mmCIF file with all atom_site columns, C-alpha atoms in Angstrom:
data_model
loop_
_atom_site.group_PDB
_atom_site.id
_atom_site.type_symbol
_atom_site.label_atom_id
_atom_site.label_alt_id
_atom_site.label_comp_id
_atom_site.label_asym_id
_atom_site.label_entity_id
_atom_site.label_seq_id
_atom_site.pdbx_PDB_ins_code
_atom_site.Cartn_x
_atom_site.Cartn_y
_atom_site.Cartn_z
_atom_site.occupancy
_atom_site.B_iso_or_equiv
_atom_site.pdbx_formal_charge
_atom_site.auth_seq_id
_atom_site.auth_comp_id
_atom_site.auth_asym_id
_atom_site.auth_atom_id
_atom_site.pdbx_PDB_model_num
ATOM 1  C CA . MET T 1 1  ? 134.166 30.471 50.086 1.00 0.00 ? 223 MET T CA 1
ATOM 2  C CA . THR T 1 2  ? 132.545 32.449 52.874 1.00 0.00 ? 224 THR T CA 1
ATOM 3  C CA . HIS T 1 3  ? 132.359 36.240 53.070 1.00 0.00 ? 225 HIS T CA 1
ATOM 4  C CA . ARG T 1 4  ? 135.060 36.165 55.738 1.00 0.00 ? 226 ARG T CA 1
ATOM 5  C CA . ASP T 1 5  ? 137.432 34.258 53.414 1.00 0.00 ? 227 ASP T CA 1
ATOM 6  C CA . GLN T 1 6  ? 137.157 36.785 50.590 1.00 0.00 ? 228 GLN T CA 1
ATOM 7  C CA . LYS T 1 7  ? 139.922 39.328 50.259 1.00 0.00 ? 229 LYS T CA 1
ATOM 8  C CA . THR T 1 8  ? 138.916 42.938 49.940 1.00 0.00 ? 230 THR T CA 1
ATOM 9  C CA . ASP T 1 9  ? 140.856 44.902 47.333 1.00 0.00 ? 231 ASP T CA 1
ATOM 10 C CA . HIS T 1 10 ? 141.232 48.521 48.432 1.00 0.00 ? 232 HIS T CA 1
ATOM 11 C CA . SER T 1 11 ? 143.662 49.462 45.653 1.00 0.00 ? 233 SER T CA 1
ATOM 12 C CA . PRO T 1 12 ? 142.752 52.236 43.203 1.00 0.00 ? 234 PRO T CA 1
ATOM 13 C CA . ALA T 1 13 ? 141.497 51.311 39.743 1.00 0.00 ? 235 ALA T CA 1
ATOM 14 C CA . LEU T 1 14 ? 144.681 52.616 38.116 1.00 0.00 ? 236 LEU T CA 1
ATOM 15 C CA . PRO T 1 15 ? 148.292 52.149 39.226 1.00 0.00 ? 237 PRO T CA 1
ATOM 16 C CA . ARG T 1 16 ? 149.342 54.920 41.574 1.00 0.00 ? 238 ARG T CA 1
ATOM 17 C CA . HIS T 1 17 ? 151.778 56.440 39.067 1.00 0.00 ? 239 HIS T CA 1
ATOM 18 C CA . ALA T 1 18 ? 149.038 56.566 36.392 1.00 0.00 ? 240 ALA T CA 1
ATOM 19 C CA . GLN T 1 19 ? 147.369 59.311 38.455 1.00 0.00 ? 241 GLN T CA 1
ATOM 20 C CA . LEU T 1 20 ? 150.455 61.535 38.284 1.00 0.00 ? 242 LEU T CA 1
ATOM 21 C CA . GLU T 1 21 ? 151.879 63.929 35.694 1.00 0.00 ? 243 GLU T CA 1
ATOM 22 C CA . PRO T 1 22 ? 154.814 62.476 33.709 1.00 0.00 ? 244 PRO T CA 1
ATOM 23 C CA . VAL T 1 23 ? 157.834 64.774 33.387 1.00 0.00 ? 245 VAL T CA 1
ATOM 24 C CA . LEU T 1 24 ? 159.808 63.735 30.307 1.00 0.00 ? 246 LEU T CA 1
ATOM 25 C CA . ASP T 1 25 ? 161.884 66.931 30.136 1.00 0.00 ? 247 ASP T CA 1
ATOM 26 C CA . TRP T 1 26 ? 163.783 67.235 33.433 1.00 0.00 ? 248 TRP T CA 1
ATOM 27 C CA . THR T 1 27 ? 164.500 70.924 32.777 1.00 0.00 ? 249 THR T CA 1
ATOM 28 C CA . LYS T 1 28 ? 160.813 71.414 33.692 1.00 0.00 ? 250 LYS T CA 1
ATOM 29 C CA . LEU T 1 29 ? 161.434 70.199 37.265 1.00 0.00 ? 251 LEU T CA 1
ATOM 30 C CA . ASP T 1 30 ? 161.549 72.709 40.119 1.00 0.00 ? 252 ASP T CA 1
ATOM 31 C CA . GLN T 1 31 ? 163.073 72.487 43.567 1.00 0.00 ? 253 GLN T CA 1
ATOM 32 C CA . GLN T 1 32 ? 160.640 70.999 46.050 1.00 0.00 ? 254 GLN T CA 1
ATOM 33 C CA . ASP T 1 33 ? 158.556 69.276 43.321 1.00 0.00 ? 255 ASP T CA 1
ATOM 34 C CA . GLU T 1 34 ? 157.092 66.107 44.809 1.00 0.00 ? 256 GLU T CA 1
ATOM 35 C CA . LEU T 1 35 ? 158.032 63.175 42.572 1.00 0.00 ? 257 LEU T CA 1
ATOM 36 C CA . GLU T 1 36 ? 157.616 59.463 42.133 1.00 0.00 ? 258 GLU T CA 1
ATOM 37 C CA . LEU T 1 37 ? 160.233 57.589 40.136 1.00 0.00 ? 259 LEU T CA 1
ATOM 38 C CA . VAL T 1 38 ? 159.118 54.488 38.302 1.00 0.00 ? 260 VAL T CA 1
ATOM 39 C CA . ARG T 1 39 ? 161.174 51.915 36.433 1.00 0.00 ? 261 ARG T CA 1
ATOM 40 C CA . ARG T 1 40 ? 160.179 51.290 32.823 1.00 0.00 ? 262 ARG T CA 1
ATOM 41 C CA . ASN T 1 41 ? 158.750 47.934 33.942 1.00 0.00 ? 263 ASN T CA 1
ATOM 42 C CA . GLY T 1 42 ? 156.171 49.846 36.043 1.00 0.00 ? 264 GLY T CA 1
ATOM 43 C CA . LYS T 1 43 ? 157.637 49.202 39.501 1.00 0.00 ? 265 LYS T CA 1
ATOM 44 C CA . THR T 1 44 ? 157.910 52.247 41.756 1.00 0.00 ? 266 THR T CA 1
ATOM 45 C CA . LEU T 1 45 ? 161.546 52.903 42.610 1.00 0.00 ? 267 LEU T CA 1
ATOM 46 C CA . THR T 1 46 ? 161.248 55.753 45.127 1.00 0.00 ? 268 THR T CA 1
ATOM 47 C CA . SER T 1 47 ? 159.488 59.026 45.892 1.00 0.00 ? 269 SER T CA 1
ATOM 48 C CA . GLY T 1 48 ? 160.387 62.347 47.472 1.00 0.00 ? 270 GLY T CA 1
ATOM 49 C CA . SER T 1 49 ? 161.042 66.006 46.742 1.00 0.00 ? 271 SER T CA 1
ATOM 50 C CA . VAL T 1 50 ? 163.596 67.584 44.421 1.00 0.00 ? 272 VAL T CA 1
ATOM 51 C CA . ASP T 1 51 ? 166.532 69.003 46.354 1.00 0.00 ? 273 ASP T CA 1
ATOM 52 C CA . THR T 1 52 ? 168.948 70.140 43.643 1.00 0.00 ? 274 THR T CA 1
ATOM 53 C CA . LEU T 1 53 ? 168.861 69.909 39.876 1.00 0.00 ? 275 LEU T CA 1
ATOM 54 C CA . ALA T 1 54 ? 171.139 70.707 36.965 1.00 0.00 ? 276 ALA T CA 1
ATOM 55 C CA . SER T 1 55 ? 169.849 73.471 34.683 1.00 0.00 ? 277 SER T CA 1
ATOM 56 C CA . ASP T 1 56 ? 170.472 71.258 31.643 1.00 0.00 ? 278 ASP T CA 1
ATOM 57 C CA . GLY T 1 57 ? 168.203 68.518 33.062 1.00 0.00 ? 279 GLY T CA 1
ATOM 58 C CA . SER T 1 58 ? 170.963 65.915 33.114 1.00 0.00 ? 280 SER T CA 1
ATOM 59 C CA . VAL T 1 59 ? 170.792 65.125 36.832 1.00 0.00 ? 281 VAL T CA 1
ATOM 60 C CA . PHE T 1 60 ? 168.826 65.877 40.011 1.00 0.00 ? 282 PHE T CA 1
ATOM 61 C CA . TRP T 1 61 ? 169.022 65.029 43.700 1.00 0.00 ? 283 TRP T CA 1
ATOM 62 C CA . LEU T 1 62 ? 165.933 63.712 45.451 1.00 0.00 ? 284 LEU T CA 1
ATOM 63 C CA . ASN T 1 63 ? 165.224 63.897 49.189 1.00 0.00 ? 285 ASN T CA 1
ATOM 64 C CA . GLN T 1 64 ? 163.553 60.518 49.437 1.00 0.00 ? 286 GLN T CA 1
ATOM 65 C CA . ASP T 1 65 ? 160.434 59.952 51.507 1.00 0.00 ? 287 ASP T CA 1
ATOM 66 C CA . ASN T 1 66 ? 160.411 57.899 54.722 1.00 0.00 ? 288 ASN T CA 1
ATOM 67 C CA . GLY T 1 67 ? 163.890 58.937 55.840 1.00 0.00 ? 289 GLY T CA 1
ATOM 68 C CA . LYS T 1 68 ? 165.694 57.118 53.022 1.00 0.00 ? 290 LYS T CA 1
ATOM 69 C CA . GLY T 1 69 ? 168.107 60.025 52.490 1.00 0.00 ? 291 GLY T CA 1
ATOM 70 C CA . ARG T 1 70 ? 169.236 61.802 49.341 1.00 0.00 ? 292 ARG T CA 1
ATOM 71 C CA . ALA T 1 71 ? 169.713 60.049 46.025 1.00 0.00 ? 293 ALA T CA 1
ATOM 72 C CA . MET T 1 72 ? 171.077 61.240 42.684 1.00 0.00 ? 294 MET T CA 1
ATOM 73 C CA . PHE T 1 73 ? 169.373 60.368 39.408 1.00 0.00 ? 295 PHE T CA 1
ATOM 74 C CA . MET T 1 74 ? 170.841 60.871 35.956 1.00 0.00 ? 296 MET T CA 1
ATOM 75 C CA . ALA T 1 75 ? 168.878 61.303 32.736 1.00 0.00 ? 297 ALA T CA 1
ATOM 76 C CA . ASP T 1 76 ? 170.374 58.171 31.189 1.00 0.00 ? 298 ASP T CA 1
ATOM 77 C CA . GLU T 1 77 ? 169.001 55.941 33.986 1.00 0.00 ? 299 GLU T CA 1
ATOM 78 C CA . ASP T 1 78 ? 166.067 53.675 33.259 1.00 0.00 ? 300 ASP T CA 1
ATOM 79 C CA . VAL T 1 79 ? 163.477 55.695 35.230 1.00 0.00 ? 301 VAL T CA 1
ATOM 80 C CA . ILE T 1 80 ? 160.341 57.647 34.409 1.00 0.00 ? 302 ILE T CA 1
ATOM 81 C CA . VAL T 1 81 ? 159.674 60.716 36.562 1.00 0.00 ? 303 VAL T CA 1
ATOM 82 C CA . PHE T 1 82 ? 156.141 61.619 37.677 1.00 0.00 ? 304 PHE T CA 1
ATOM 83 C CA . ARG T 1 83 ? 155.232 64.859 39.446 1.00 0.00 ? 305 ARG T CA 1
ATOM 84 C CA . ARG T 1 84 ? 152.565 64.603 42.128 1.00 0.00 ? 306 ARG T CA 1
ATOM 85 C CA . ILE T 1 85 ? 149.663 66.882 41.292 1.00 0.00 ? 307 ILE T CA 1
ATOM 86 C CA . CYS T 1 86 ? 147.972 68.661 44.185 1.00 0.00 ? 308 CYS T CA 1
ATOM 87 C CA . THR T 1 87 ? 144.224 68.080 44.032 1.00 0.00 ? 309 THR T CA 1
ATOM 88 C CA . ASP T 1 88 ? 143.407 69.776 47.332 1.00 0.00 ? 310 ASP T CA 1
ATOM 89 C CA . PRO T 1 89 ? 140.608 72.309 46.717 1.00 0.00 ? 311 PRO T CA 1
ATOM 90 C CA . VAL T 1 90 ? 142.323 74.618 49.226 1.00 0.00 ? 312 VAL T CA 1
ATOM 91 C CA . ARG T 1 91 ? 145.276 75.816 47.109 1.00 0.00 ? 313 ARG T CA 1
ATOM 92 C CA . GLU T 1 92 ? 147.148 77.037 50.202 1.00 0.00 ? 314 GLU T CA 1
ATOM 93 C CA . HIS T 1 93 ? 147.636 73.371 51.154 1.00 0.00 ? 315 HIS T CA 1
ATOM 94 C CA . CYS T 1 94 ? 149.519 72.717 47.916 1.00 0.00 ? 316 CYS T CA 1
ATOM 95 C CA . PRO T 1 95 ? 153.272 73.113 47.497 1.00 0.00 ? 317 PRO T CA 1
ATOM 96 C CA . THR T 1 96 ? 154.194 76.432 45.891 1.00 0.00 ? 318 THR T CA 1
ATOM 97 C CA . SER T 1 97 ? 155.802 74.735 42.879 1.00 0.00 ? 319 SER T CA 1
ATOM 98 C CA . VAL T 1 98 ? 152.525 73.150 41.770 1.00 0.00 ? 320 VAL T CA 1
#
Protein backbone atom coordinates (compact mmCIF):
# COMPACT_ATOMS: atom_id res chain seq x y z
CA MET A 1 0.00 0.00 0.00
CA THR A 2 1.45 3.35 -0.99
CA HIS A 3 1.11 6.57 1.01
CA ARG A 4 -1.43 7.79 -1.53
CA ASP A 5 -3.61 4.70 -0.98
CA GLN A 6 -3.82 5.17 2.79
CA LYS A 7 -6.92 6.80 4.17
CA THR A 8 -6.45 9.66 6.57
CA ASP A 9 -8.76 9.59 9.59
CA HIS A 10 -9.59 13.14 10.68
CA SER A 11 -12.24 12.10 13.20
CA PRO A 12 -11.84 13.04 16.87
CA ALA A 13 -10.62 10.42 19.33
CA LEU A 14 -14.02 10.27 21.03
CA PRO A 15 -17.48 10.20 19.44
CA ARG A 16 -18.80 13.70 18.95
CA HIS A 17 -21.54 13.29 21.58
CA ALA A 18 -18.96 12.11 24.16
CA GLN A 19 -17.60 15.68 24.20
CA LEU A 20 -20.97 17.12 25.23
CA GLU A 21 -22.83 17.46 28.53
CA PRO A 22 -25.62 14.88 29.00
CA VAL A 23 -28.94 16.30 30.21
CA LEU A 24 -30.88 13.51 31.92
CA ASP A 25 -33.39 15.83 33.62
CA TRP A 26 -35.17 17.79 30.87
CA THR A 27 -36.42 20.36 33.39
CA LYS A 28 -32.80 21.62 33.35
CA LEU A 29 -33.09 22.61 29.66
CA ASP A 30 -33.43 26.28 28.72
CA GLN A 31 -34.75 27.93 25.60
CA GLN A 32 -32.03 28.36 23.01
CA ASP A 33 -29.85 25.58 24.52
CA GLU A 34 -27.89 23.98 21.69
CA LEU A 35 -28.51 20.23 21.76
CA GLU A 36 -27.60 16.98 20.09
CA LEU A 37 -30.01 14.08 20.37
CA VAL A 38 -28.56 10.60 20.26
CA ARG A 39 -30.31 7.25 20.11
CA ARG A 40 -29.40 4.77 22.83
CA ASN A 41 -27.47 2.80 20.19
CA GLY A 42 -25.09 5.79 19.84
CA LYS A 43 -26.30 7.11 16.48
CA THR A 44 -26.90 10.86 16.31
CA LEU A 45 -30.55 11.56 15.56
CA THR A 46 -30.54 15.35 15.13
CA SER A 47 -29.22 18.61 16.55
CA GLY A 48 -30.51 22.14 17.01
CA SER A 49 -31.70 24.65 19.59
CA VAL A 50 -34.55 24.38 22.08
CA ASP A 51 -37.57 26.38 20.96
CA THR A 52 -40.23 25.54 23.54
CA LEU A 53 -40.28 23.20 26.50
CA ALA A 54 -42.77 21.98 29.07
CA SER A 55 -41.98 23.05 32.64
CA ASP A 56 -42.43 19.45 33.82
CA GLY A 57 -39.74 18.23 31.38
CA SER A 58 -42.10 15.89 29.56
CA VAL A 59 -41.66 17.39 26.09
CA PHE A 60 -39.68 19.99 24.13
CA TRP A 61 -39.59 21.39 20.61
CA LEU A 62 -36.27 21.60 18.79
CA ASN A 63 -35.43 23.95 15.92
CA GLN A 64 -33.30 21.49 14.01
CA ASP A 65 -30.04 22.49 12.36
CA ASN A 66 -29.59 22.66 8.57
CA GLY A 67 -33.13 23.83 7.84
CA LYS A 68 -34.78 20.57 8.92
CA GLY A 69 -37.60 22.42 10.70
CA ARG A 70 -39.10 21.97 14.15
CA ALA A 71 -39.48 18.60 15.83
CA MET A 72 -41.14 17.54 19.08
CA PHE A 73 -39.47 15.11 21.47
CA MET A 74 -41.15 13.41 24.41
CA ALA A 75 -39.41 12.10 27.52
CA ASP A 76 -40.52 8.53 26.85
CA GLU A 77 -38.73 8.43 23.47
CA ASP A 78 -35.54 6.43 23.13
CA VAL A 79 -33.17 9.44 22.95
CA ILE A 80 -30.38 10.84 25.08
CA VAL A 81 -30.05 14.64 25.12
CA PHE A 82 -26.64 16.33 25.12
CA ARG A 83 -26.11 20.06 25.60
CA ARG A 84 -23.32 21.63 23.56
CA ILE A 85 -20.81 23.27 25.86
CA CYS A 86 -19.25 26.53 24.69
CA THR A 87 -15.47 26.30 24.92
CA ASP A 88 -14.76 29.64 23.26
CA PRO A 89 -12.37 31.61 25.52
CA VAL A 90 -14.28 34.77 24.56
CA ARG A 91 -17.46 34.27 26.62
CA GLU A 92 -19.35 36.87 24.56
CA HIS A 93 -19.28 34.38 21.66
CA CYS A 94 -21.19 31.83 23.73
CA PRO A 95 -24.97 31.57 23.86
CA THR A 96 -26.42 33.28 26.94
CA SER A 97 -27.91 30.03 28.26
CA VAL A 98 -24.49 28.40 28.66
